[in-house]
């Protein structure tokens, strides 16, 4: 993935709206300590076979985007109120727990829009971009369904995280997440990166085949930049600051949006390398999750940037 890191460096070196405070970055790294990471599946009580886990991962990551809109999507799960992207996860998990057929690909291929809507039922809110999510869900399921057994064979044939990422992006069109910045293509592939990580941690066969997911970058979204800006690591110029702080939407593929995402990923790589030099081993996706959790726990944080997109 050295080519991806070079793409990120290109954006960082040519950014007009975003810059990195390396002094604040060093302070942040020194305060991190030893990050602790656990994959989300470990927090569930699901007892699934390997193929069901794979289908679950594909479904969740096909829908895992754009939860900043208000009112916030929320559900009740086992007495707890859960919001945003976590509400998506637990809506699906709730359905898996109550419907033994849900992770059967034949069942999923016949799922109607009405049935799909019931999965995310909440008396207080609606899942945002519902029609768009349904389209992405159907496309993902259709691709798996049409491949049949060869779908699993193709996954199990991949021997590196990079090859698996390329497979997902090439075979599932809505996972292909890249932008053109000042004449150069920048590959983000946020949801595909998360999916590779999911498959690595959830499928024993894929885990054994890949050995690690150390070549992946982080997951360029809106949560991590907010946290890094709160800590003074990412600095926005006056124009971008005013737009973000006042909730003015940034267009997808605009230079502003690309600079936020690329600088964020580049910072994660710097943090990971510094930690590694100090004897702390953590891959970029794990580090991404740790910093994302830091942002959710902190009370006083900067606003998100607002972009309507299927990619994060």
CSV table of C-alpha atoms in Angstrom, one decimal:
chain,number,residue,atom,x,y,z
A,1,UNK,CA,0.0,0.0,0.0
A,2,UNK,CA,3.0,2.3,-0.4
A,3,UNK,CA,1.3,3.9,-3.4
A,4,UNK,CA,-1.7,4.9,-1.3
A,5,UNK,CA,0.6,6.4,1.3
A,6,UNK,CA,2.4,8.4,-1.4
A,7,UNK,CA,-1.0,9.6,-2.6
A,8,UNK,CA,-1.8,10.8,0.9
A,9,UNK,CA,1.6,12.6,1.1
A,10,UNK,CA,0.8,14.3,-2.1
A,11,UNK,CA,-2.4,15.8,-0.7
A,12,UNK,CA,-0.7,16.8,2.5
A,13,UNK,CA,2.1,18.6,0.7
A,14,UNK,CA,-0.4,20.5,-1.6
A,15,UNK,CA,-3.2,21.2,0.9
A,16,UNK,CA,-4.7,24.7,0.8
A,17,UNK,CA,-7.3,24.3,3.6
A,18,UNK,CA,-5.8,21.8,6.1
A,19,UNK,CA,-2.4,21.5,7.7
A,20,UNK,CA,-0.9,19.3,10.4
A,21,UNK,CA,0.5,20.7,13.6
A,22,UNK,CA,3.5,18.4,14.2
A,23,UNK,CA,4.1,19.8,17.7
A,24,UNK,CA,0.5,18.9,18.8
A,25,UNK,CA,1.0,15.6,17.1
A,26,UNK,CA,4.0,14.7,19.2
A,27,UNK,CA,2.1,15.8,22.4
A,28,UNK,CA,-0.8,13.6,21.4
A,29,UNK,CA,1.4,10.6,20.8
A,30,UNK,CA,3.1,11.0,24.1
A,31,UNK,CA,-0.3,11.0,25.9
A,32,UNK,CA,-1.6,7.9,24.1
A,33,UNK,CA,0.1,5.2,26.2
A,34,UNK,CA,-0.6,1.7,24.9
A,35,UNK,CA,-3.8,1.6,22.9
A,36,UNK,CA,-6.2,-1.2,23.6
A,37,UNK,CA,-8.3,-2.6,20.7
A,38,UNK,CA,-11.1,-5.2,20.5
A,39,UNK,CA,-13.1,-5.9,17.4
A,40,UNK,CA,-16.8,-5.1,17.5
A,41,UNK,CA,-17.9,-8.7,17.0
A,42,UNK,CA,-16.4,-9.6,20.3
A,43,UNK,CA,-19.0,-7.4,22.0
A,44,UNK,CA,-21.9,-9.5,20.6
A,45,UNK,CA,-23.3,-12.8,21.8
A,46,UNK,CA,-23.7,-14.1,18.3
A,47,UNK,CA,-22.8,-17.7,17.6
A,48,UNK,CA,-22.4,-17.9,13.8
A,49,UNK,CA,-20.6,-20.2,11.4
A,50,UNK,CA,-17.9,-18.8,9.2
A,51,UNK,CA,-20.0,-18.2,6.2
A,52,UNK,CA,-22.7,-16.4,8.2
A,53,UNK,CA,-20.0,-14.2,9.8
A,54,UNK,CA,-18.7,-13.2,6.3
A,55,UNK,CA,-22.2,-12.4,5.0
A,56,UNK,CA,-22.9,-10.3,8.2
A,57,UNK,CA,-19.7,-8.3,7.6
A,58,UNK,CA,-20.6,-7.6,4.0
A,59,UNK,CA,-24.1,-6.5,4.9
A,60,UNK,CA,-23.0,-4.2,7.8
A,61,UNK,CA,-20.2,-2.5,5.9
A,62,UNK,CA,-22.4,-2.1,2.8
A,63,UNK,CA,-24.6,0.1,4.9
A,64,UNK,CA,-22.1,1.8,7.2
A,65,UNK,CA,-22.0,5.4,6.0
A,66,UNK,CA,-23.3,8.9,6.7
A,67,UNK,CA,-24.9,9.0,10.2
A,68,UNK,CA,-24.3,12.7,11.1
A,69,UNK,CA,-27.7,14.0,10.1
A,70,UNK,CA,-30.2,15.2,12.7
A,71,UNK,CA,-32.3,14.0,14.2
A,72,UNK,CA,-29.8,11.3,15.0
A,73,UNK,CA,-30.9,7.7,14.1
A,74,UNK,CA,-31.3,5.8,17.3
A,75,UNK,CA,-32.7,2.5,18.5
A,76,UNK,CA,-33.3,0.7,21.8
A,77,UNK,CA,-31.3,-2.5,22.3
A,78,UNK,CA,-31.5,-4.5,25.5
A,79,UNK,CA,-32.5,-1.5,27.5
A,80,UNK,CA,-29.9,0.8,26.1
A,81,UNK,CA,-30.3,3.7,23.6
A,82,UNK,CA,-27.8,3.4,20.8
A,83,UNK,CA,-27.2,6.1,18.2
A,84,UNK,CA,-25.7,6.7,14.8
A,85,UNK,CA,-23.5,4.0,13.2
A,86,UNK,CA,-23.7,1.8,16.3
A,87,UNK,CA,-27.5,1.8,15.9
A,88,UNK,CA,-27.0,0.4,12.4
A,89,UNK,CA,-24.8,-2.4,13.8
A,90,UNK,CA,-27.2,-3.3,16.5
A,91,UNK,CA,-30.3,-3.1,14.2
A,92,UNK,CA,-28.6,-5.8,12.1
A,93,UNK,CA,-27.5,-7.8,15.2
A,94,UNK,CA,-31.0,-7.6,16.6
A,95,UNK,CA,-32.4,-9.0,13.4
A,96,UNK,CA,-29.8,-11.8,13.3
A,97,UNK,CA,-30.7,-12.8,16.9
A,98,UNK,CA,-34.5,-12.9,16.2
A,99,UNK,CA,-34.4,-14.4,12.6
A,100,UNK,CA,-32.4,-17.6,12.1
A,101,UNK,CA,-32.9,-17.2,8.3
A,102,UNK,CA,-31.5,-13.7,8.0
A,103,UNK,CA,-27.9,-14.7,7.1
A,104,UNK,CA,-29.1,-17.1,4.4
A,105,UNK,CA,-28.2,-15.6,1.1
A,106,UNK,CA,-31.4,-17.0,-0.6
A,107,UNK,CA,-33.5,-15.2,2.1
A,108,UNK,CA,-31.5,-12.0,1.7
A,109,UNK,CA,-31.9,-12.0,-2.0
A,110,UNK,CA,-35.7,-12.0,-1.7
A,111,UNK,CA,-35.9,-9.4,1.0
A,112,UNK,CA,-38.3,-6.6,0.1
A,113,UNK,CA,-37.9,-2.9,0.8
A,114,UNK,CA,-40.7,-3.2,3.4
A,115,UNK,CA,-38.9,-6.0,5.1
A,116,UNK,CA,-35.7,-4.1,5.0
A,117,UNK,CA,-37.3,-1.0,6.6
A,118,UNK,CA,-38.6,-3.1,9.5
A,119,UNK,CA,-35.0,-4.1,10.4
A,120,UNK,CA,-34.3,-0.4,11.3
A,121,UNK,CA,-37.6,0.3,13.0
A,122,UNK,CA,-37.4,2.9,15.7
A,123,UNK,CA,-40.4,4.8,17.2
A,124,UNK,CA,-38.3,8.0,17.5
A,125,UNK,CA,-36.3,8.2,14.3
A,126,UNK,CA,-35.7,6.9,10.8
A,127,UNK,CA,-32.4,5.6,9.4
A,128,UNK,CA,-31.0,8.4,7.0
A,129,UNK,CA,-30.7,7.9,3.3
A,130,UNK,CA,-33.0,4.8,3.5
A,131,UNK,CA,-33.6,4.3,-0.3
A,132,UNK,CA,-29.9,4.6,-1.0
A,133,UNK,CA,-29.0,2.1,1.7
A,134,UNK,CA,-31.5,-0.3,0.3
A,135,UNK,CA,-30.0,0.0,-3.2
A,136,UNK,CA,-26.5,-0.7,-1.8
A,137,UNK,CA,-27.7,-3.6,0.3
A,138,UNK,CA,-29.4,-5.2,-2.7
A,139,UNK,CA,-26.4,-4.7,-4.9
A,140,UNK,CA,-24.1,-6.3,-2.4
A,141,UNK,CA,-26.5,-9.3,-1.8
A,142,UNK,CA,-27.0,-9.8,-5.5
A,143,UNK,CA,-23.3,-9.9,-6.1
A,144,UNK,CA,-22.8,-12.6,-3.4
A,145,UNK,CA,-25.9,-14.5,-4.6
A,146,UNK,CA,-24.9,-14.6,-8.2
A,147,UNK,CA,-21.4,-15.8,-7.4
A,148,UNK,CA,-22.8,-18.7,-5.3
A,149,UNK,CA,-20.1,-20.9,-3.7
A,150,UNK,CA,-17.4,-19.2,-5.8
A,151,UNK,CA,-17.9,-16.1,-3.7
A,152,UNK,CA,-16.4,-17.9,-0.6
A,153,UNK,CA,-13.8,-19.6,-2.8
A,154,UNK,CA,-12.6,-16.3,-4.2
A,155,UNK,CA,-12.4,-14.8,-0.7
A,156,UNK,CA,-10.5,-17.8,0.7
A,157,UNK,CA,-8.1,-17.6,-2.2
A,158,UNK,CA,-6.7,-14.2,-1.2
A,159,UNK,CA,-3.4,-14.4,0.6
A,160,UNK,CA,-2.8,-10.7,1.6
A,161,UNK,CA,-4.9,-7.8,2.9
A,162,UNK,CA,-4.0,-5.8,-0.2
A,163,UNK,CA,-5.3,-8.5,-2.6
A,164,UNK,CA,-8.5,-8.9,-0.6
A,165,UNK,CA,-9.1,-5.1,-0.6
A,166,UNK,CA,-8.5,-5.0,-4.4
A,167,UNK,CA,-11.0,-7.9,-4.8
A,168,UNK,CA,-13.7,-6.1,-2.8
A,169,UNK,CA,-13.3,-2.8,-4.6
A,170,UNK,CA,-13.3,-4.5,-8.1
A,171,UNK,CA,-16.2,-6.9,-7.5
A,172,UNK,CA,-18.5,-4.7,-5.4
A,173,UNK,CA,-18.8,-1.3,-7.2
A,174,UNK,CA,-20.2,0.7,-4.2
A,175,UNK,CA,-17.0,0.0,-2.2
A,176,UNK,CA,-14.8,1.7,-4.7
A,177,UNK,CA,-14.0,5.0,-2.9
A,178,UNK,CA,-11.5,7.3,-4.6
A,179,UNK,CA,-11.2,11.0,-5.6
A,180,UNK,CA,-9.3,13.1,-8.0
A,181,UNK,CA,-7.2,15.8,-6.3
A,182,UNK,CA,-5.2,18.3,-8.4
A,183,UNK,CA,-4.9,15.8,-11.2
A,184,UNK,CA,-4.0,12.8,-9.0
A,185,UNK,CA,-6.2,9.9,-8.0
A,186,UNK,CA,-6.4,9.4,-4.2
A,187,UNK,CA,-7.7,6.0,-3.0
A,188,UNK,CA,-9.6,6.0,0.3
A,189,UNK,CA,-11.7,2.9,0.2
A,190,UNK,CA,-12.9,3.4,3.8
A,191,UNK,CA,-15.7,0.8,3.9
A,192,UNK,CA,-13.7,-1.7,2.0
A,193,UNK,CA,-10.8,-1.3,4.5
A,194,UNK,CA,-13.2,-1.8,7.4
A,195,UNK,CA,-14.6,-4.9,5.6
A,196,UNK,CA,-11.2,-6.4,5.1
A,197,UNK,CA,-10.5,-5.9,8.8
A,198,UNK,CA,-13.9,-7.4,9.7
A,199,UNK,CA,-13.2,-10.5,7.6
A,200,UNK,CA,-9.7,-10.9,9.1
A,201,UNK,CA,-11.0,-10.8,12.7
A,202,UNK,CA,-14.3,-12.8,12.1
A,203,UNK,CA,-13.2,-15.5,9.6
A,204,UNK,CA,-10.7,-18.1,10.8
A,205,UNK,CA,-9.8,-19.1,7.2
A,206,UNK,CA,-9.2,-15.5,6.1
A,207,UNK,CA,-7.3,-14.8,9.2
A,208,UNK,CA,-5.0,-17.7,8.6
A,209,UNK,CA,-4.6,-16.8,4.9
A,210,UNK,CA,-3.8,-13.1,5.4
A,211,UNK,CA,-1.6,-13.5,8.5
A,212,UNK,CA,-2.1,-9.8,9.3
A,213,UNK,CA,-3.8,-6.6,8.0
A,214,UNK,CA,-0.7,-4.4,8.6
A,215,UNK,CA,-0.7,-3.0,5.0
A,216,UNK,CA,-4.1,-1.2,5.4
A,217,UNK,CA,-4.4,2.5,6.1
A,218,UNK,CA,-7.0,3.9,8.4
A,219,UNK,CA,-10.6,4.6,7.6
A,220,UNK,CA,-11.2,8.1,6.3
A,221,UNK,CA,-14.4,9.4,7.8
A,222,UNK,CA,-15.8,12.4,9.7
A,223,UNK,CA,-15.2,11.2,13.3
A,224,UNK,CA,-11.4,11.0,13.3
A,225,UNK,CA,-10.8,14.5,11.8
A,226,UNK,CA,-13.1,16.0,14.4
A,227,UNK,CA,-11.1,14.4,17.1
A,228,UNK,CA,-7.7,15.3,15.6
A,229,UNK,CA,-8.9,18.9,15.2
A,230,UNK,CA,-10.0,19.0,18.8
A,231,UNK,CA,-6.5,18.0,19.9
A,232,UNK,CA,-5.0,20.7,17.7
A,233,UNK,CA,-3.4,18.2,15.3
A,234,UNK,CA,-5.4,19.1,12.2
A,235,UNK,CA,-5.7,22.9,11.6
A,236,UNK,CA,-8.3,24.3,9.1
A,237,UNK,CA,-7.9,27.7,7.5
A,238,UNK,CA,-10.5,30.4,8.2
A,239,UNK,CA,-12.8,29.5,5.2
A,240,UNK,CA,-13.0,25.8,6.0
A,241,UNK,CA,-13.3,26.4,9.8
A,242,UNK,CA,-16.3,28.7,9.2
A,243,UNK,CA,-18.0,26.1,7.0
A,244,UNK,CA,-17.4,23.2,9.4
A,245,UNK,CA,-18.2,25.1,12.6
A,246,UNK,CA,-21.5,26.4,11.1
A,247,UNK,CA,-22.6,23.0,9.7
A,248,UNK,CA,-22.3,24.1,6.0
A,249,UNK,CA,-22.1,21.0,3.8
A,250,UNK,CA,-18.9,20.2,2.1
A,251,UNK,CA,-19.4,18.6,-1.3
A,252,UNK,CA,-18.1,15.1,-1.8
A,253,UNK,CA,-15.0,15.1,-3.9
A,254,UNK,CA,-14.4,18.8,-3.2
A,255,UNK,CA,-10.8,19.7,-2.4
A,256,UNK,CA,-11.8,20.6,1.1
A,257,UNK,CA,-13.3,17.2,1.8
A,258,UNK,CA,-10.4,15.4,0.2
A,259,UNK,CA,-7.8,17.4,2.2
A,260,UNK,CA,-9.6,16.5,5.5
A,261,UNK,CA,-9.7,12.8,4.7
A,262,UNK,CA,-6.2,12.6,3.3
A,263,UNK,CA,-4.5,14.6,6.1
A,264,UNK,CA,-6.4,12.5,8.7
A,265,UNK,CA,-5.1,9.3,7.2
A,266,UNK,CA,-1.6,10.6,7.0
A,267,UNK,CA,-1.7,11.6,10.7
A,268,UNK,CA,-2.7,8.0,11.6
A,269,UNK,CA,0.3,6.7,9.7
A,270,UNK,CA,2.6,9.0,11.5
A,271,UNK,CA,1.1,8.0,14.9
A,272,UNK,CA,1.4,4.3,14.1
A,273,UNK,CA,5.0,4.6,13.0
A,274,UNK,CA,5.9,6.6,16.1
A,275,UNK,CA,4.3,4.0,18.4
A,276,UNK,CA,6.0,1.2,16.5
A,277,UNK,CA,9.4,2.9,17.1
A,278,UNK,CA,8.5,2.9,20.8
A,279,UNK,CA,7.8,-0.8,20.7
A,280,UNK,CA,4.0,-0.5,20.6
A,281,UNK,CA,2.6,-2.7,17.7
A,282,UNK,CA,-0.8,-1.6,16.3
A,283,UNK,CA,-2.1,-1.5,12.8
A,284,UNK,CA,-3.8,1.5,11.2
A,285,UNK,CA,-7.3,0.2,11.4
A,286,UNK,CA,-7.0,-0.7,15.1
A,287,UNK,CA,-5.4,2.7,15.8
A,288,UNK,CA,-8.3,4.4,13.9
A,289,UNK,CA,-10.8,2.6,16.1
A,290,UNK,CA,-8.9,3.7,19.3
A,291,UNK,CA,-8.9,7.3,18.3
A,292,UNK,CA,-12.5,7.2,17.1
A,293,UNK,CA,-13.5,5.9,20.6
A,294,UNK,CA,-11.5,8.7,22.2
A,295,UNK,CA,-13.6,11.2,20.3
A,296,UNK,CA,-16.9,9.6,21.4
A,297,UNK,CA,-15.8,9.7,25.1
A,298,UNK,CA,-14.6,13.3,25.1
A,299,UNK,CA,-17.2,15.8,26.2
A,300,UNK,CA,-15.9,19.0,24.4
A,301,UNK,CA,-15.1,18.2,20.8
A,302,UNK,CA,-15.1,20.2,17.6
A,303,UNK,CA,-18.0,19.7,15.1
A,304,UNK,CA,-18.0,17.1,12.3
A,305,UNK,CA,-17.6,18.2,8.7
A,306,UNK,CA,-20.9,17.5,6.9
A,307,UNK,CA,-20.8,15.6,3.6
A,308,UNK,CA,-23.5,13.5,2.1
A,309,UNK,CA,-21.8,10.4,0.8
A,310,UNK,CA,-22.0,6.6,0.6
A,311,UNK,CA,-18.4,6.2,1.5
A,312,UNK,CA,-18.2,7.2,5.2
